[in-house]
Tab-separated table of C-alpha atoms and ligand atoms in Angstrom:
chain	number	residue	atom	x	y	z
A	1	MET	CA	16.989	-2.847	27.129
A	2	LYS	CA	15.570	0.658	27.047
A	3	ARG	CA	16.084	1.451	23.375
A	4	LEU	CA	15.477	-0.850	20.495
A	5	LEU	CA	15.744	-0.432	16.739
A	6	VAL	CA	12.544	-1.845	15.279
A	7	ALA	CA	13.994	-2.799	11.925
A	8	THR	CA	11.009	-2.897	9.611
A	9	GLY	CA	9.866	-0.786	6.693
A	10	ASN	CA	6.256	-1.895	7.151
A	11	PRO	CA	4.205	0.878	8.850
A	12	GLY	CA	1.559	-1.635	9.999
A	13	LYS	CA	4.190	-3.599	11.905
A	14	VAL	CA	5.721	-0.392	13.333
A	15	ARG	CA	2.316	0.611	14.770
A	16	GLU	CA	1.864	-2.791	16.412
A	17	PHE	CA	5.379	-2.790	17.927
A	18	ALA	CA	4.987	0.750	19.212
A	19	ARG	CA	1.685	0.016	20.930
A	20	ALA	CA	3.128	-3.085	22.622
A	21	LEU	CA	6.631	-1.904	23.555
A	22	ILE	CA	6.267	1.777	24.501
A	23	PRO	CA	4.002	1.024	27.522
A	24	GLU	CA	6.742	-1.376	28.682
A	25	GLY	CA	9.162	1.556	28.900
A	26	ILE	CA	11.038	0.595	25.759
A	27	GLU	CA	11.977	3.430	23.438
A	28	VAL	CA	11.176	2.297	19.920
A	29	LEU	CA	13.485	3.654	17.235
A	30	GLY	CA	12.519	3.245	13.585
A	31	LEU	CA	14.736	2.815	10.538
A	32	ASP	CA	14.492	6.601	10.055
A	33	SER	CA	16.661	6.952	13.194
A	34	LEU	CA	19.687	5.500	11.397
A	35	LYS	CA	22.372	8.058	10.554
A	36	GLU	CA	22.216	7.121	6.894
A	37	ALA	CA	19.481	5.496	4.842
A	38	VAL	CA	20.225	1.781	4.539
A	39	ALA	CA	19.071	-0.315	1.569
A	40	GLU	CA	16.693	-3.167	2.466
A	41	PRO	CA	18.375	-6.575	2.611
A	42	GLU	CA	17.234	-9.199	0.135
A	43	GLU	CA	15.025	-11.733	1.909
A	44	THR	CA	16.665	-14.883	0.580
A	45	GLY	CA	15.734	-17.195	3.476
A	46	LEU	CA	13.401	-20.137	2.967
A	47	THR	CA	11.802	-19.818	6.402
A	48	PHE	CA	10.350	-16.999	8.495
A	49	GLU	CA	13.069	-17.636	11.069
A	50	ALA	CA	15.894	-17.401	8.525
A	51	ASN	CA	14.534	-14.126	7.132
A	52	ALA	CA	13.925	-12.601	10.569
A	53	MET	CA	17.515	-13.420	11.567
A	54	LEU	CA	18.904	-12.131	8.288
A	55	LYS	CA	17.095	-8.802	8.696
A	56	ALA	CA	17.940	-8.366	12.411
A	57	GLU	CA	21.623	-9.182	11.883
A	58	TYR	CA	21.870	-6.887	8.853
A	59	TYR	CA	20.310	-3.865	10.555
A	60	SER	CA	22.186	-4.474	13.816
A	61	LEU	CA	25.392	-3.715	11.920
A	62	HIS	CA	24.071	-0.207	11.229
A	63	THR	CA	23.263	0.767	14.824
A	64	ASP	CA	24.689	0.519	18.321
A	65	LYS	CA	21.248	-0.527	19.655
A	66	PRO	CA	19.785	-4.025	19.628
A	67	ALA	CA	17.842	-4.577	16.409
A	68	LEU	CA	14.496	-6.371	16.325
A	69	ALA	CA	13.243	-7.726	12.995
A	70	ASP	CA	9.958	-9.426	12.146
A	71	ASP	CA	9.349	-11.898	9.381
A	72	SER	CA	5.761	-12.910	9.056
A	73	GLY	CA	3.125	-13.961	6.599
A	74	LEU	CA	0.045	-15.886	5.686
A	75	GLU	CA	-0.048	-19.622	4.956
A	76	VAL	CA	-3.083	-20.787	2.981
A	77	ASP	CA	-3.518	-24.561	3.148
A	78	ALA	CA	-5.288	-24.783	-0.226
A	79	LEU	CA	-2.280	-23.031	-1.806
A	80	ASP	CA	0.293	-25.401	-0.276
A	81	LYS	CA	1.056	-22.781	2.394
A	82	ALA	CA	1.646	-19.945	-0.092
A	83	PRO	CA	2.139	-17.000	0.073
A	84	GLY	CA	4.241	-17.895	3.156
A	85	VAL	CA	7.620	-16.157	3.202
A	86	LYS	CA	6.606	-14.397	-0.027
A	87	SER	CA	3.541	-12.749	1.558
A	88	ALA	CA	4.796	-9.206	0.939
A	89	ARG	CA	5.321	-9.963	-2.780
A	90	TYR	CA	2.390	-12.255	-3.656
A	91	GLY	CA	0.777	-11.590	-7.032
A	92	GLY	CA	3.820	-9.829	-8.462
A	93	PRO	CA	5.485	-6.428	-8.179
A	94	GLY	CA	3.508	-3.195	-7.999
A	95	LEU	CA	0.557	-4.522	-5.989
A	96	ASP	CA	-0.605	-2.844	-2.792
A	97	ASP	CA	-2.322	-4.648	0.112
A	98	ASP	CA	-5.702	-4.524	-1.698
A	99	GLY	CA	-4.157	-5.954	-4.864
A	100	ARG	CA	-2.488	-8.792	-2.953
A	101	ASN	CA	-5.751	-9.529	-1.143
A	102	ARG	CA	-7.532	-9.768	-4.499
A	103	ALA	CA	-4.774	-12.049	-5.856
A	104	VAL	CA	-5.112	-14.456	-2.913
A	105	LEU	CA	-8.921	-14.477	-3.160
A	106	GLU	CA	-8.671	-15.141	-6.895
A	107	ALA	CA	-6.287	-18.067	-6.322
A	108	ILE	CA	-8.836	-19.834	-4.076
A	109	SER	CA	-11.994	-18.601	-5.818
A	110	ASP	CA	-12.983	-22.164	-6.758
A	111	ILE	CA	-13.084	-23.230	-3.085
A	112	ALA	CA	-16.458	-22.513	-1.500
A	113	ASP	CA	-16.273	-24.799	1.545
A	114	PRO	CA	-15.076	-22.620	4.481
A	115	ALA	CA	-13.329	-25.644	6.026
A	116	ARG	CA	-11.069	-25.813	2.958
A	117	ARG	CA	-10.195	-22.120	3.182
A	118	SER	CA	-8.104	-22.596	6.325
A	119	ALA	CA	-5.060	-20.369	6.824
A	120	ARG	CA	-2.735	-19.100	9.507
A	121	PHE	CA	-0.531	-16.118	10.223
A	122	ARG	CA	2.980	-16.806	11.432
A	123	CYS	CA	5.483	-14.398	12.916
A	124	VAL	CA	9.106	-14.849	13.920
A	125	LEU	CA	10.942	-12.056	15.710
A	126	ALA	CA	14.725	-12.003	15.812
A	127	LEU	CA	16.746	-9.832	18.173
A	128	ALA	CA	20.337	-9.179	17.143
A	129	ALA	CA	23.319	-7.084	18.198
A	130	ALA	CA	26.560	-6.468	16.318
A	131	GLY	CA	25.608	-8.842	13.511
A	132	ARG	CA	24.685	-11.789	15.720
A	133	THR	CA	21.230	-13.139	16.589
A	134	ILE	CA	20.676	-13.304	20.329
A	135	ALA	CA	17.215	-14.841	20.456
A	136	THR	CA	14.122	-15.539	18.364
A	137	PHE	CA	10.453	-15.605	19.395
A	138	ASP	CA	7.457	-16.807	17.425
A	139	GLY	CA	3.692	-16.863	17.233
A	140	VAL	CA	0.975	-18.442	15.121
A	141	VAL	CA	-2.778	-17.901	14.828
A	142	GLU	CA	-5.261	-20.072	12.947
A	143	GLY	CA	-8.137	-18.765	10.850
A	144	ARG	CA	-9.803	-19.008	7.468
A	145	LEU	CA	-10.163	-16.744	4.476
A	146	ILE	CA	-13.561	-15.218	3.808
A	147	GLU	CA	-14.755	-14.339	0.300
A	148	GLU	CA	-14.691	-10.535	0.465
A	149	PRO	CA	-12.387	-8.256	2.516
A	150	ARG	CA	-14.035	-6.962	5.697
A	151	GLY	CA	-12.999	-4.252	8.151
A	152	PRO	CA	-10.926	-1.055	8.065
A	153	ASN	CA	-8.360	-1.935	10.744
A	154	GLY	CA	-4.941	-3.558	10.633
A	155	PHE	CA	-2.960	-3.994	7.437
A	156	GLY	CA	-1.989	-6.563	4.815
A	157	TYR	CA	-4.227	-9.621	4.725
A	158	ASP	CA	-6.134	-8.696	7.923
A	159	PRO	CA	-9.475	-7.973	6.152
A	160	LEU	CA	-9.492	-11.508	4.677
A	161	PHE	CA	-8.535	-13.364	7.829
A	162	PHE	CA	-11.547	-14.606	9.805
A	163	HIS	CA	-10.645	-15.535	13.381
A	164	GLU	CA	-13.287	-17.901	14.722
A	165	PRO	CA	-12.829	-17.187	18.484
A	166	SER	CA	-13.218	-13.437	17.842
A	167	GLY	CA	-16.140	-13.972	15.452
A	168	CYS	CA	-14.757	-11.476	12.929
A	169	THR	CA	-11.805	-10.689	10.671
A	170	PHE	CA	-8.580	-9.127	11.922
A	171	GLY	CA	-9.606	-6.102	9.855
A	172	GLU	CA	-12.673	-5.755	12.093
A	173	LEU	CA	-10.799	-6.166	15.401
A	174	ASP	CA	-9.533	-3.064	17.142
A	175	PRO	CA	-5.738	-2.940	17.560
A	176	ALA	CA	-5.733	-4.115	21.194
A	177	ALA	CA	-7.996	-7.063	20.418
A	178	LYS	CA	-5.830	-8.094	17.460
A	179	GLN	CA	-2.698	-7.847	19.598
A	180	ALA	CA	-4.266	-10.096	22.262
A	181	VAL	CA	-4.631	-13.014	19.836
A	182	SER	CA	-2.357	-12.373	16.862
A	183	HIS	CA	0.828	-14.130	15.767
A	184	ARG	CA	2.789	-10.907	16.372
A	185	GLY	CA	1.142	-10.284	19.738
A	186	GLN	CA	2.196	-13.762	20.871
A	187	ALA	CA	5.773	-13.290	19.679
A	188	ILE	CA	6.032	-9.857	21.337
A	189	ARG	CA	4.725	-11.281	24.617
A	190	ALA	CA	7.400	-14.010	24.445
A	191	LEU	CA	10.056	-11.322	23.924
A	192	LEU	CA	8.749	-9.262	26.870
A	193	GLU	CA	8.604	-12.350	29.053
A	194	ALA	CA	12.267	-13.094	28.253
A	195	LEU	CA	13.176	-9.490	29.090
A	196	HIS	CA	11.268	-9.440	32.364
A	197	SER	CA	12.460	-12.848	33.509
A	198	GLY	CA	16.101	-11.849	33.197
A	199	ASP	CA	16.774	-14.309	30.359
A	200	SER	CA	20.579	-14.588	30.294
A	201	ARG	CA	20.683	-14.312	26.479
A	202	LEU	CA	19.447	-10.730	26.806
A	203	ALA	CA	21.671	-9.783	29.744
A	204	ASP	CA	24.198	-7.776	27.716
A	205	LEU	CA	21.587	-5.610	26.060
A	206	GLY	CA	21.358	-3.067	28.870
B	1	LIG	P1	9.829	-5.728	6.566
B	1	LIG	O1	10.538	-6.894	5.906
B	1	LIG	O2	10.512	-4.403	6.297
B	1	LIG	O3	9.578	-5.956	8.021
B	1	LIG	P2	7.576	-6.584	4.952
B	1	LIG	O4	6.170	-6.115	4.807
B	1	LIG	O5	8.358	-6.797	3.672
B	1	LIG	O6	8.367	-5.561	5.904
B	1	LIG	P3	7.612	-9.419	5.501
B	1	LIG	O7	8.627	-9.761	4.463
B	1	LIG	O8	7.709	-10.085	6.840
B	1	LIG	O9	7.613	-7.868	5.835
B	1	LIG	O10	6.176	-9.670	4.862
B	1	LIG	C1	5.111	-9.870	5.684
B	1	LIG	C2	3.814	-9.706	4.892
B	1	LIG	O11	2.863	-10.626	5.436
B	1	LIG	C3	3.249	-8.322	5.089
B	1	LIG	O12	3.696	-7.438	4.077
B	1	LIG	C4	1.757	-8.583	5.055
B	1	LIG	O13	1.319	-8.643	3.719
B	1	LIG	C5	1.637	-9.976	5.656
B	1	LIG	N1	1.407	-9.882	7.115
B	1	LIG	C6	2.301	-10.110	8.130
B	1	LIG	N2	1.747	-9.862	9.331
B	1	LIG	C7	0.489	-9.486	9.069
B	1	LIG	C8	-0.580	-9.074	9.885
B	1	LIG	O14	-0.444	-8.970	11.210
B	1	LIG	N3	-1.724	-8.760	9.294
B	1	LIG	C9	-1.873	-8.829	7.959
B	1	LIG	N4	-0.918	-9.167	7.111
B	1	LIG	C10	0.265	-9.508	7.657
């Protein structure tokens, strides 16, 4: 598989895929490579896996390359695992990453005990061709939410997410260090492992 459509409109995800896949000799094509602009599919799934498959299958019908989609998000235990699959929309329409970070912090502002501010990032990748999912890969990383955003790196909820083994937030980690431990880094490594090990599900992808 030399060329892959990375089917995401999120520039933070695109950067992370590019830095992981290009050194593996995979040409990463973005949604801007499609002959015509394609409307985003509605993410109606109830799980990360369902949404990743829905997106990969949808975009794979608009290209002759394999399509890779990512559905990911933050689960906050004190919020019954919200924002979860609604991570990109938390707090309502019109918010940017900073606004969503403020909305999450506000929702748990009455919880001071760090042990009760536990959270995790999850990521499911789906690889599809011609409208059919070929394989999925996932990753999860545990952490807790601090009280004020910290660090200029990453995207989304990274500045809130304190990762104990790293001793800092994902917003403070450099991109390579985040990739080494993150939910998406784990899922990408599982994908690469399947590619390199000659996984029969991926055999037709070239
Ligand atoms: P696509 O569907 O086009 O890929 P999206 O941003 O809408 O883009 P999701 O529906 O999967 O993607 O939403 C994931 C949200 O979860 C994302 O917008 C971030 O707010 C958050 N998120 C996911 N991975 C993250 C990461 O590595 N660091 C910080 N926040 C992350």
